[in-house]
Tab-separated table of C-alpha atoms in Angstrom:
chain	number	residue	atom	x	y	z
V	1	MET	CA	-10.116	16.780	-20.413
V	2	GLN	CA	-12.584	14.705	-18.642
V	3	ARG	CA	-12.164	14.711	-14.901
V	4	THR	CA	-13.840	12.475	-12.342
V	5	GLY	CA	-14.815	14.951	-9.132
V	6	LEU	CA	-13.933	14.578	-5.611
V	7	LEU	CA	-15.905	14.527	-2.948
V	8	ILE	CA	-13.506	16.914	-0.698
V	9	ILE	CA	-14.925	16.996	3.300
V	10	LEU	CA	-14.083	19.511	4.944
V	11	SER	CA	-14.142	18.246	8.904
V	12	SER	CA	-12.876	20.269	11.637
V	13	PRO	CA	-14.814	21.871	16.135
V	14	SER	CA	-16.681	24.660	15.743
V	15	GLY	CA	-15.639	27.886	15.728
V	16	ALA	CA	-12.563	26.626	14.138
V	17	GLY	CA	-13.714	28.533	10.739
V	18	LYS	CA	-14.585	25.187	8.797
V	19	SER	CA	-18.423	27.073	7.732
V	20	THR	CA	-16.134	30.565	6.476
V	21	LEU	CA	-14.095	28.556	4.177
V	22	ALA	CA	-16.786	26.642	2.643
V	23	ARG	CA	-18.104	29.567	1.773
V	24	ARG	CA	-15.589	30.719	0.600
V	25	LEU	CA	-14.676	27.850	-1.638
V	26	MET	CA	-18.813	27.297	-3.269
V	27	ALA	CA	-17.597	31.779	-4.892
V	28	TRP	CA	-14.665	30.454	-5.886
V	29	ASP	CA	-15.896	27.282	-8.232
V	30	PRO	CA	-19.722	27.612	-7.988
V	31	THR	CA	-19.332	24.652	-10.244
V	32	MET	CA	-18.300	22.550	-6.841
V	33	LYS	CA	-21.801	21.436	-5.092
V	34	PHE	CA	-22.245	21.109	-1.649
V	35	SER	CA	-23.768	17.824	-0.104
V	36	VAL	CA	-27.004	18.406	2.098
V	37	SER	CA	-27.430	15.674	4.623
V	38	ALA	CA	-31.345	14.937	5.385
V	39	THR	CA	-32.397	13.746	8.748
V	40	THR	CA	-34.811	12.770	10.403
V	41	ARG	CA	-35.059	15.933	13.145
V	42	PRO	CA	-37.814	18.663	13.224
V	43	PRO	CA	-36.749	21.945	10.780
V	44	ARG	CA	-35.840	24.640	13.151
V	45	PRO	CA	-37.882	28.076	12.262
V	46	GLY	CA	-36.437	29.752	9.314
V	47	GLU	CA	-34.628	26.393	7.549
V	48	VAL	CA	-35.520	24.863	4.612
V	49	ASP	CA	-36.033	21.611	3.268
V	50	GLY	CA	-33.503	21.001	0.479
V	51	ARG	CA	-31.118	23.765	1.116
V	52	GLU	CA	-30.232	23.123	5.001
V	53	TYR	CA	-31.927	19.425	5.592
V	54	PHE	CA	-33.655	17.083	3.139
V	55	PHE	CA	-35.902	16.539	6.105
V	56	ARG	CA	-37.610	13.215	6.311
V	57	SER	CA	-39.487	11.193	8.169
V	58	ARG	CA	-38.530	8.228	10.234
V	59	GLU	CA	-39.805	5.746	8.295
V	60	GLU	CA	-38.963	7.795	4.690
V	61	PHE	CA	-35.467	8.402	5.595
V	62	LEU	CA	-34.742	3.354	7.132
V	63	ALA	CA	-36.725	2.723	3.991
V	64	MET	CA	-33.990	4.954	1.723
V	65	VAL	CA	-30.830	3.464	4.358
V	66	ARG	CA	-32.706	-0.106	3.512
V	67	ALA	CA	-32.266	1.102	-0.572
V	68	GLY	CA	-29.075	1.638	-0.367
V	69	GLU	CA	-29.737	5.271	-0.715
V	70	MET	CA	-27.321	6.413	1.890
V	71	LEU	CA	-23.549	6.433	1.443
V	72	GLU	CA	-23.170	7.726	5.418
V	73	HIS	CA	-25.533	7.597	8.234
V	74	ALA	CA	-25.920	7.839	12.104
V	75	GLU	CA	-27.808	8.405	14.831
V	76	VAL	CA	-27.175	11.547	16.734
V	77	PHE	CA	-29.324	12.510	20.071
V	78	GLY	CA	-32.240	10.509	19.307
V	79	ASN	CA	-32.394	12.246	15.610
V	80	LEU	CA	-30.766	10.411	11.906
V	81	TYR	CA	-28.532	12.018	9.382
V	82	GLY	CA	-27.189	10.638	6.410
V	83	THR	CA	-26.116	12.238	3.260
V	84	PRO	CA	-27.785	10.556	0.495
V	85	LYS	CA	-25.406	8.561	-2.733
V	86	ALA	CA	-27.452	9.960	-5.688
V	87	PRO	CA	-26.587	13.830	-5.898
V	88	VAL	CA	-23.046	13.227	-4.978
V	89	GLU	CA	-22.735	10.195	-7.650
V	90	GLU	CA	-24.596	12.838	-10.351
V	91	ALA	CA	-21.792	15.641	-9.754
V	92	MET	CA	-19.171	13.630	-9.663
V	93	ARG	CA	-20.182	11.553	-13.686
V	94	GLU	CA	-20.549	16.215	-14.764
V	95	GLY	CA	-17.448	16.262	-12.918
V	96	ARG	CA	-18.357	18.591	-10.111
V	97	ASP	CA	-16.890	17.993	-7.185
V	98	THR	CA	-19.297	17.784	-3.589
V	99	LEU	CA	-18.231	19.892	-0.085
V	100	PHE	CA	-19.189	17.926	2.979
V	101	ASP	CA	-19.275	19.595	5.891
V	102	ILE	CA	-19.584	16.918	8.471
V	103	ASP	CA	-17.768	15.825	11.769
V	104	TRP	CA	-15.664	12.561	11.899
V	105	GLN	CA	-17.963	10.688	12.078
V	106	GLY	CA	-19.397	10.950	8.541
V	107	GLY	CA	-15.548	11.810	7.748
V	108	GLN	CA	-14.429	8.181	7.921
V	109	GLN	CA	-17.911	6.497	7.166
V	110	ILE	CA	-17.910	8.250	3.167
V	111	ARG	CA	-13.774	7.802	3.209
V	112	ASN	CA	-14.759	3.730	4.111
V	113	SER	CA	-17.681	4.032	1.113
V	114	VAL	CA	-17.540	2.281	-3.391
V	115	LEU	CA	-16.900	6.377	-3.324
V	116	GLY	CA	-14.092	6.441	-1.221
V	117	LYS	CA	-11.410	6.402	-3.979
V	118	ASN	CA	-12.458	9.642	-4.493
V	119	VAL	CA	-12.510	11.338	-1.282
V	120	VAL	CA	-9.922	14.419	-0.521
V	121	SER	CA	-10.042	14.279	3.532
V	122	ILE	CA	-9.749	18.310	5.102
V	123	PHE	CA	-8.958	18.997	9.169
V	124	ILE	CA	-9.214	22.550	10.588
V	125	LEU	CA	-7.525	22.878	13.588
V	126	PRO	CA	-7.975	25.593	16.064
V	127	PRO	CA	-4.410	27.600	16.510
V	128	SER	CA	-5.022	27.698	20.186
V	129	ILE	CA	-7.743	25.658	22.395
V	130	ALA	CA	-7.931	29.879	23.487
V	131	GLU	CA	-8.767	31.012	19.932
V	132	LEU	CA	-11.715	27.702	19.696
V	133	GLU	CA	-13.339	29.000	22.673
V	134	ARG	CA	-12.945	32.752	22.593
V	135	ARG	CA	-15.059	32.841	19.069
V	136	LEU	CA	-16.943	30.053	19.978
V	137	ARG	CA	-18.189	33.428	22.710
V	138	THR	CA	-17.867	35.984	20.495
V	139	ARG	CA	-20.027	35.226	18.020
V	140	GLY	CA	-23.439	34.496	19.585
V	141	GLN	CA	-25.401	34.520	23.545
V	142	ASP	CA	-24.913	31.445	23.613
V	143	PRO	CA	-25.946	29.788	27.381
V	144	GLU	CA	-23.027	28.675	29.030
V	145	GLU	CA	-23.455	25.443	29.331
V	146	VAL	CA	-23.958	25.071	25.527
V	147	ILE	CA	-20.102	26.734	25.138
V	148	GLN	CA	-19.233	23.864	27.478
V	149	ALA	CA	-20.650	21.139	25.348
V	150	ARG	CA	-19.422	22.667	22.247
V	151	MET	CA	-15.978	22.557	24.024
V	152	ALA	CA	-16.539	18.895	25.334
V	153	LYS	CA	-17.071	18.236	21.140
V	154	SER	CA	-14.290	19.876	20.117
V	155	GLU	CA	-11.757	18.092	22.240
V	156	ALA	CA	-13.867	14.704	20.506
V	157	GLU	CA	-13.456	15.907	17.011
V	158	ILE	CA	-9.791	16.725	17.256
V	159	SER	CA	-8.904	13.253	18.708
V	160	HIS	CA	-9.913	11.992	15.129
V	161	TRP	CA	-7.270	14.991	13.067
V	162	ALA	CA	-4.587	11.556	11.763
V	163	GLU	CA	-7.518	9.959	9.599
V	164	TYR	CA	-7.311	13.205	6.846
V	165	ASP	CA	-5.514	13.707	4.202
V	166	TYR	CA	-4.425	17.397	4.965
V	167	VAL	CA	-3.985	19.477	8.432
V	168	LEU	CA	-3.928	22.270	7.730
V	169	ILE	CA	-4.311	25.348	11.215
V	170	ASN	CA	-6.501	27.794	10.401
V	171	ASP	CA	-4.593	30.934	12.137
V	172	ASP	CA	-5.106	32.926	8.580
V	173	LEU	CA	-8.235	32.725	7.014
V	174	ASP	CA	-6.602	34.398	3.864
V	175	ARG	CA	-4.214	31.782	3.768
V	176	THR	CA	-6.218	28.654	4.868
V	177	GLU	CA	-8.417	29.683	1.723
V	178	ASP	CA	-5.441	29.844	0.036
V	179	ASP	CA	-4.207	26.112	1.192
V	180	LEU	CA	-7.662	25.041	0.428
V	181	LYS	CA	-7.861	26.217	-3.177
V	182	THR	CA	-4.234	24.555	-3.913
V	183	ILE	CA	-5.142	21.847	-2.670
V	184	ILE	CA	-8.509	20.929	-4.735
V	185	ARG	CA	-6.353	22.469	-7.214
V	186	ALA	CA	-3.279	19.237	-7.034
V	187	GLU	CA	-5.785	16.055	-5.607
V	188	ARG	CA	-7.613	17.574	-8.912
V	189	MET	CA	-4.604	16.600	-11.295
V	190	ARG	CA	-4.226	12.957	-9.797
V	191	ARG	CA	-3.962	10.951	-12.801
V	192	GLU	CA	-6.881	8.560	-11.204
V	193	ARG	CA	-8.947	11.119	-11.489
V	194	LEU	CA	-8.769	12.287	-15.385
V	195	PRO	CA	-10.236	9.191	-17.301
V	196	GLY	CA	-10.247	11.161	-20.149
V	197	LEU	CA	-5.609	10.423	-19.321
V	198	SER	CA	-6.094	6.653	-21.138
V	199	GLU	CA	-7.440	8.045	-24.438
V	200	PHE	CA	-4.969	10.842	-25.191
V	201	VAL	CA	-1.818	8.363	-24.538
V	202	ARG	CA	-4.248	5.719	-27.034
V	203	SER	CA	-4.328	8.735	-29.565
V	204	LEU	CA	-0.216	9.419	-29.094
V	205	ASN	CA	-0.484	5.501	-29.302
V	206	LYS	CA	-1.922	5.606	-33.049
V	207	GLU	CA	0.219	8.634	-34.065
V	208	PHE	CA	3.186	6.279	-33.292
V	209	GLU	CA	2.633	4.011	-35.557
V	210	SER	CA	1.261	5.945	-38.247
V	211	ARG	CA	5.270	7.713	-38.474
Z	1	MET	CA	5.912	23.992	10.667
Z	2	GLN	CA	8.519	20.417	10.269
Z	3	ARG	CA	7.730	19.122	7.489
Z	4	THR	CA	9.500	15.685	5.485
Z	5	GLY	CA	11.002	16.999	2.096
Z	6	LEU	CA	9.976	15.257	-0.466
Z	7	LEU	CA	11.135	13.630	-3.632
Z	8	ILE	CA	9.776	14.661	-6.702
Z	9	ILE	CA	10.188	12.020	-9.598
Z	10	LEU	CA	9.397	14.079	-13.472
Z	11	SER	CA	10.183	11.729	-16.659
Z	12	SER	CA	8.874	12.219	-20.113
Z	13	PRO	CA	9.908	10.995	-23.131
Z	14	SER	CA	13.026	13.432	-24.116
Z	15	GLY	CA	11.632	16.472	-25.876
Z	16	ALA	CA	8.946	16.802	-23.655
Z	17	GLY	CA	9.887	20.117	-21.522
Z	18	LYS	CA	11.238	18.644	-19.319
Z	19	SER	CA	15.044	19.970	-18.279
Z	20	THR	CA	13.407	23.057	-18.629
Z	21	LEU	CA	10.442	22.517	-15.848
Z	22	ALA	CA	13.097	21.052	-13.591
Z	23	ARG	CA	15.739	24.456	-14.760
Z	24	ARG	CA	12.572	26.307	-13.364
Z	25	LEU	CA	11.420	24.264	-10.283
Z	26	MET	CA	15.351	24.504	-8.977
Z	27	ALA	CA	14.465	28.255	-9.667
Z	28	TRP	CA	11.394	28.645	-7.812
Z	29	ASP	CA	13.039	27.121	-4.749
Z	30	PRO	CA	16.656	26.820	-4.436
Z	31	THR	CA	16.100	24.821	-1.208
Z	32	MET	CA	15.309	21.965	-3.587
Z	33	LYS	CA	17.738	19.197	-4.209
Z	34	PHE	CA	18.698	18.605	-7.454
Z	35	SER	CA	19.428	14.504	-7.477
Z	36	VAL	CA	22.991	14.031	-9.590
Z	37	SER	CA	23.325	10.087	-10.189
Z	38	ALA	CA	26.750	8.016	-10.187
Z	39	THR	CA	27.527	5.972	-13.413
Z	40	THR	CA	30.408	4.033	-15.069
Z	41	ARG	CA	30.042	5.912	-18.339
Z	42	PRO	CA	32.884	8.653	-18.705
Z	43	PRO	CA	32.833	12.267	-18.477
Z	44	ARG	CA	32.198	13.537	-21.739
Z	45	PRO	CA	34.013	16.894	-22.799
Z	46	GLY	CA	32.372	19.330	-20.851
Z	47	GLU	CA	31.032	17.163	-18.112
Z	48	VAL	CA	31.605	17.558	-14.127
Z	49	ASP	CA	32.370	15.244	-11.228
Z	50	GLY	CA	29.336	16.086	-8.766
Z	51	ARG	CA	27.140	17.817	-11.719
Z	52	GLU	CA	26.494	16.434	-14.238
Z	53	TYR	CA	27.240	12.487	-12.938
Z	54	PHE	CA	29.430	10.978	-10.404
Z	55	PHE	CA	31.742	9.699	-12.050
Z	56	ARG	CA	32.731	6.116	-10.691
Z	57	SER	CA	34.925	3.056	-11.258
Z	58	ARG	CA	32.811	0.153	-11.268
Z	59	GLU	CA	34.190	-1.369	-8.750
Z	60	GLU	CA	33.773	1.874	-6.510
Z	61	PHE	CA	29.595	1.534	-8.047
Z	62	LEU	CA	29.506	-1.892	-7.257
Z	63	ALA	CA	30.598	-1.541	-3.600
Z	64	MET	CA	28.260	1.416	-2.613
Z	65	VAL	CA	25.593	-0.958	-4.325
Z	66	ARG	CA	26.782	-3.635	-1.762
Z	67	ALA	CA	26.321	-1.570	1.235
Z	68	GLY	CA	23.346	-0.681	0.461
Z	69	GLU	CA	24.724	3.283	0.122
Z	70	MET	CA	22.741	3.867	-3.990
Z	71	LEU	CA	18.814	3.969	-3.926
Z	72	GLU	CA	18.154	2.121	-7.248
Z	73	HIS	CA	20.791	1.629	-9.920
Z	74	ALA	CA	20.460	-0.281	-13.749
Z	75	GLU	CA	22.911	-1.028	-15.944
Z	76	VAL	CA	21.631	0.531	-19.926
Z	77	PHE	CA	24.159	-0.099	-22.503
Z	78	GLY	CA	26.898	-1.401	-20.404
Z	79	ASN	CA	27.239	1.202	-18.311
Z	80	LEU	CA	25.960	1.436	-14.432
Z	81	TYR	CA	23.719	4.335	-13.362
Z	82	GLY	CA	22.154	4.680	-10.127
Z	83	THR	CA	21.165	7.540	-7.339
Z	84	PRO	CA	23.328	7.371	-4.189
Z	85	LYS	CA	21.026	7.471	-1.162
Z	86	ALA	CA	22.976	9.974	1.875
Z	87	PRO	CA	22.910	12.810	-0.287
Z	88	VAL	CA	18.384	12.339	-0.234
Z	89	GLU	CA	18.312	11.388	3.178
Z	90	GLU	CA	20.207	14.764	4.214
Z	91	ALA	CA	18.153	16.634	2.193
Z	92	MET	CA	14.756	14.418	3.520
Z	93	ARG	CA	15.540	15.634	7.104
Z	94	GLU	CA	17.068	18.933	6.500
Z	95	GLY	CA	12.973	19.030	4.595
Z	96	ARG	CA	14.065	20.096	1.293
Z	97	ASP	CA	12.477	18.080	-1.176
Z	98	THR	CA	15.064	16.380	-3.761
Z	99	LEU	CA	14.042	16.565	-8.037
Z	100	PHE	CA	14.213	13.189	-9.580
Z	101	ASP	CA	15.044	13.903	-13.376
Z	102	ILE	CA	14.764	10.193	-13.998
Z	103	ASP	CA	13.049	7.463	-16.472
Z	104	TRP	CA	10.387	4.967	-15.654
Z	105	GLN	CA	12.666	2.533	-14.579
Z	106	GLY	CA	14.554	4.902	-11.568
Z	107	GLY	CA	11.114	5.655	-10.952
Z	108	GLN	CA	9.502	2.578	-10.272
Z	109	GLN	CA	12.456	1.737	-8.383
Z	110	ILE	CA	12.662	4.968	-6.498
Z	111	ARG	CA	8.840	4.232	-6.005
Z	112	ASN	CA	8.734	0.852	-4.669
Z	113	SER	CA	12.736	1.841	-2.215
Z	114	VAL	CA	12.122	1.938	1.070
Z	115	LEU	CA	11.675	6.928	0.444
Z	116	GLY	CA	9.051	5.285	-1.110
Z	117	LYS	CA	6.269	6.875	1.256
Z	118	ASN	CA	7.493	10.601	0.511
Z	119	VAL	CA	7.259	9.787	-3.396
Z	120	VAL	CA	5.402	12.170	-5.901
Z	121	SER	CA	5.776	11.692	-9.336
Z	122	ILE	CA	5.609	13.333	-12.418
Z	123	PHE	CA	4.811	12.253	-15.711
Z	124	ILE	CA	4.761	15.018	-18.608
Z	125	LEU	CA	3.734	13.902	-21.759
Z	126	PRO	CA	3.837	16.210	-25.424
Z	127	PRO	CA	1.015	17.449	-26.476
Z	128	SER	CA	1.160	15.149	-29.598
Z	129	ILE	CA	4.040	12.845	-31.463
Z	130	ALA	CA	4.558	14.822	-33.910
Z	131	GLU	CA	5.510	18.095	-31.827
Z	132	LEU	CA	7.437	15.353	-29.749
Z	133	GLU	CA	9.340	14.766	-32.788
Z	134	ARG	CA	9.723	18.488	-34.164
Z	135	ARG	CA	11.440	19.201	-30.604
Z	136	LEU	CA	13.469	16.656	-31.118
Z	137	ARG	CA	14.836	18.266	-34.873
Z	138	THR	CA	15.002	21.808	-34.127
Z	139	ARG	CA	17.278	21.497	-30.784
Z	140	GLY	CA	20.235	20.317	-32.860
Z	141	GLN	CA	22.403	18.338	-35.474
Z	142	ASP	CA	21.529	15.171	-34.385
Z	143	PRO	CA	21.743	12.390	-37.204
Z	144	GLU	CA	18.754	10.433	-38.016
Z	145	GLU	CA	19.329	7.074	-36.677
Z	146	VAL	CA	19.622	8.913	-33.171
Z	147	ILE	CA	16.235	10.836	-34.086
Z	148	GLN	CA	14.908	7.708	-34.784
Z	149	ALA	CA	16.420	5.367	-31.738
Z	150	ARG	CA	15.067	8.027	-29.265
Z	151	MET	CA	11.344	8.228	-30.569
Z	152	ALA	CA	11.906	4.545	-29.919
Z	153	LYS	CA	13.544	4.916	-26.613
Z	154	SER	CA	10.163	7.764	-26.202
Z	155	GLU	CA	7.542	5.173	-27.130
Z	156	ALA	CA	8.661	2.405	-24.687
Z	157	GLU	CA	8.730	5.476	-22.051
Z	158	ILE	CA	5.102	6.997	-22.513
Z	159	SER	CA	4.232	3.278	-21.809
Z	160	HIS	CA	4.616	3.989	-18.221
Z	161	TRP	CA	2.610	6.723	-17.860
Z	162	ALA	CA	0.224	5.583	-16.066
Z	163	GLU	CA	2.296	4.783	-13.140
Z	164	TYR	CA	2.695	8.170	-12.058
Z	165	ASP	CA	0.510	10.171	-9.525
Z	166	TYR	CA	0.277	12.409	-12.048
Z	167	VAL	CA	0.505	13.268	-15.294
Z	168	LEU	CA	0.943	16.436	-17.422
Z	169	ILE	CA	0.227	17.096	-20.731
Z	170	ASN	CA	3.100	20.127	-21.624
Z	171	ASP	CA	1.233	22.719	-24.249
Z	172	ASP	CA	1.820	24.914	-23.111
Z	173	LEU	CA	5.642	25.471	-20.527
Z	174	ASP	CA	3.765	28.271	-17.944
Z	175	ARG	CA	0.346	26.470	-17.904
Z	176	THR	CA	2.637	22.682	-16.589
Z	177	GLU	CA	4.843	24.887	-14.931
Z	178	ASP	CA	2.264	26.396	-12.746
Z	179	ASP	CA	0.261	22.830	-12.770
Z	180	LEU	CA	3.761	21.305	-10.991
Z	181	LYS	CA	4.188	24.171	-8.496
Z	182	THR	CA	0.397	23.909	-7.081
Z	183	ILE	CA	1.042	19.473	-6.962
Z	184	ILE	CA	4.132	20.893	-4.959
Z	185	ARG	CA	2.649	22.764	-2.778
Z	186	ALA	CA	-0.011	20.702	-2.098
Z	187	GLU	CA	1.602	17.532	-1.225
Z	188	ARG	CA	4.196	19.267	1.318
Z	189	MET	CA	0.749	20.243	2.887
Z	190	ARG	CA	-0.099	16.257	3.170
Z	191	ARG	CA	-0.235	15.058	7.237
Z	192	GLU	CA	2.016	12.145	7.652
Z	193	ARG	CA	4.469	14.422	5.798
Z	194	LEU	CA	3.878	17.291	8.979
Z	195	PRO	CA	5.936	14.796	11.239
Z	196	GLY	CA	5.217	18.995	13.881
Z	197	LEU	CA	1.423	18.005	13.587
Z	198	SER	CA	1.770	15.715	16.425
Z	199	GLU	CA	3.620	17.978	18.929
Z	200	PHE	CA	1.375	20.536	17.742
Z	201	VAL	CA	-1.920	18.625	18.529
Z	202	ARG	CA	-0.416	17.124	22.205
Z	203	SER	CA	-0.428	21.199	22.852
Z	204	LEU	CA	-4.260	21.727	22.223
Z	205	ASN	CA	-4.777	18.751	24.131
Z	206	LYS	CA	-2.704	20.117	27.263
Z	207	GLU	CA	-5.059	23.222	26.866
Z	208	PHE	CA	-7.915	21.239	26.812
Z	209	GLU	CA	-7.039	20.322	30.297
Z	210	SER	CA	-5.659	23.085	32.776
Z	211	ARG	CA	-9.435	23.953	30.900
């Protein structure tokens, strides 16, 4: 049955397990497309254009915005970030889902964009703030001020939990992964995402007529 | 996590497998409540009050309607049929889902009732009309005019497929059962059906404050 690809938005404070979950979902369904953002910030060592980000000059970026080629964009600490529309539309037409690892601002804009009808948005919460901080501290050698800045950003991020279709508390990665798959499987089955249904019902009606 | 019970509406033409699927869902989750309709038609041999239907006099039935105790009701071939509201509201409060085996008219009314926000509606289609007719003919010794009347009713029923949240083509009972469970599991996880989430996020905010 022909289906329209979903726009799956995953948001969470950093340390809640979102990146691990996104990686697992991509492994579960390799036809899923990971949305790569465009940015005007310079690449860091090891970052590859088109993999971590599409690295663009400010002029190129703004030209894309003016041409309506960005699904959403925002300025953060003087750098522009945005989601190119074309790869998402292409995936949708091919019946492939696109996975977005973005914050509440990007989520809001995509939900309210022309493609909003196909959005499924999921917010991942940590089981506790103590656990969130523990995960942030054990995963790197970040200086204290970076940790504190991340925690402040987490508080702001969490304040937007009620804008999402689903909110999962990640106290067990396997269970949360399972819940995510259940949600995606169900959302793919929604009537409005299966344009092939109209044709199928037409074939049933023809059968009625020829009885 | 505290959750609000769903109102799960299953509709389909007769012969599409709906009753078998409803029975399997009840076996899968015994906490689920099957909605028993009230009717003014007299009981048939073997039917038990409160099991197949709540059998009520016309006066009793209309008194319930006037008192706002019916979630929906309709008159079919001179008999009144309706869904008592109280058992559904009780199940919702207890976090138990109610399963409705009703036609498009009942589905429409319940979706548009005060409890509509908690409705998940699923339409089951047969793989073909030939198969639907074959199932109708093999399951009983119904006279030809009954078969023809059912087929006419099926055509009218199918014309309402596009009012449902999900539409499943039942060409394999096990697979359709599995899809139904996936849909129910996912719908239970929707944010607005988990009133306990607010309290949980409050506890996270308190943790932020006391850092």
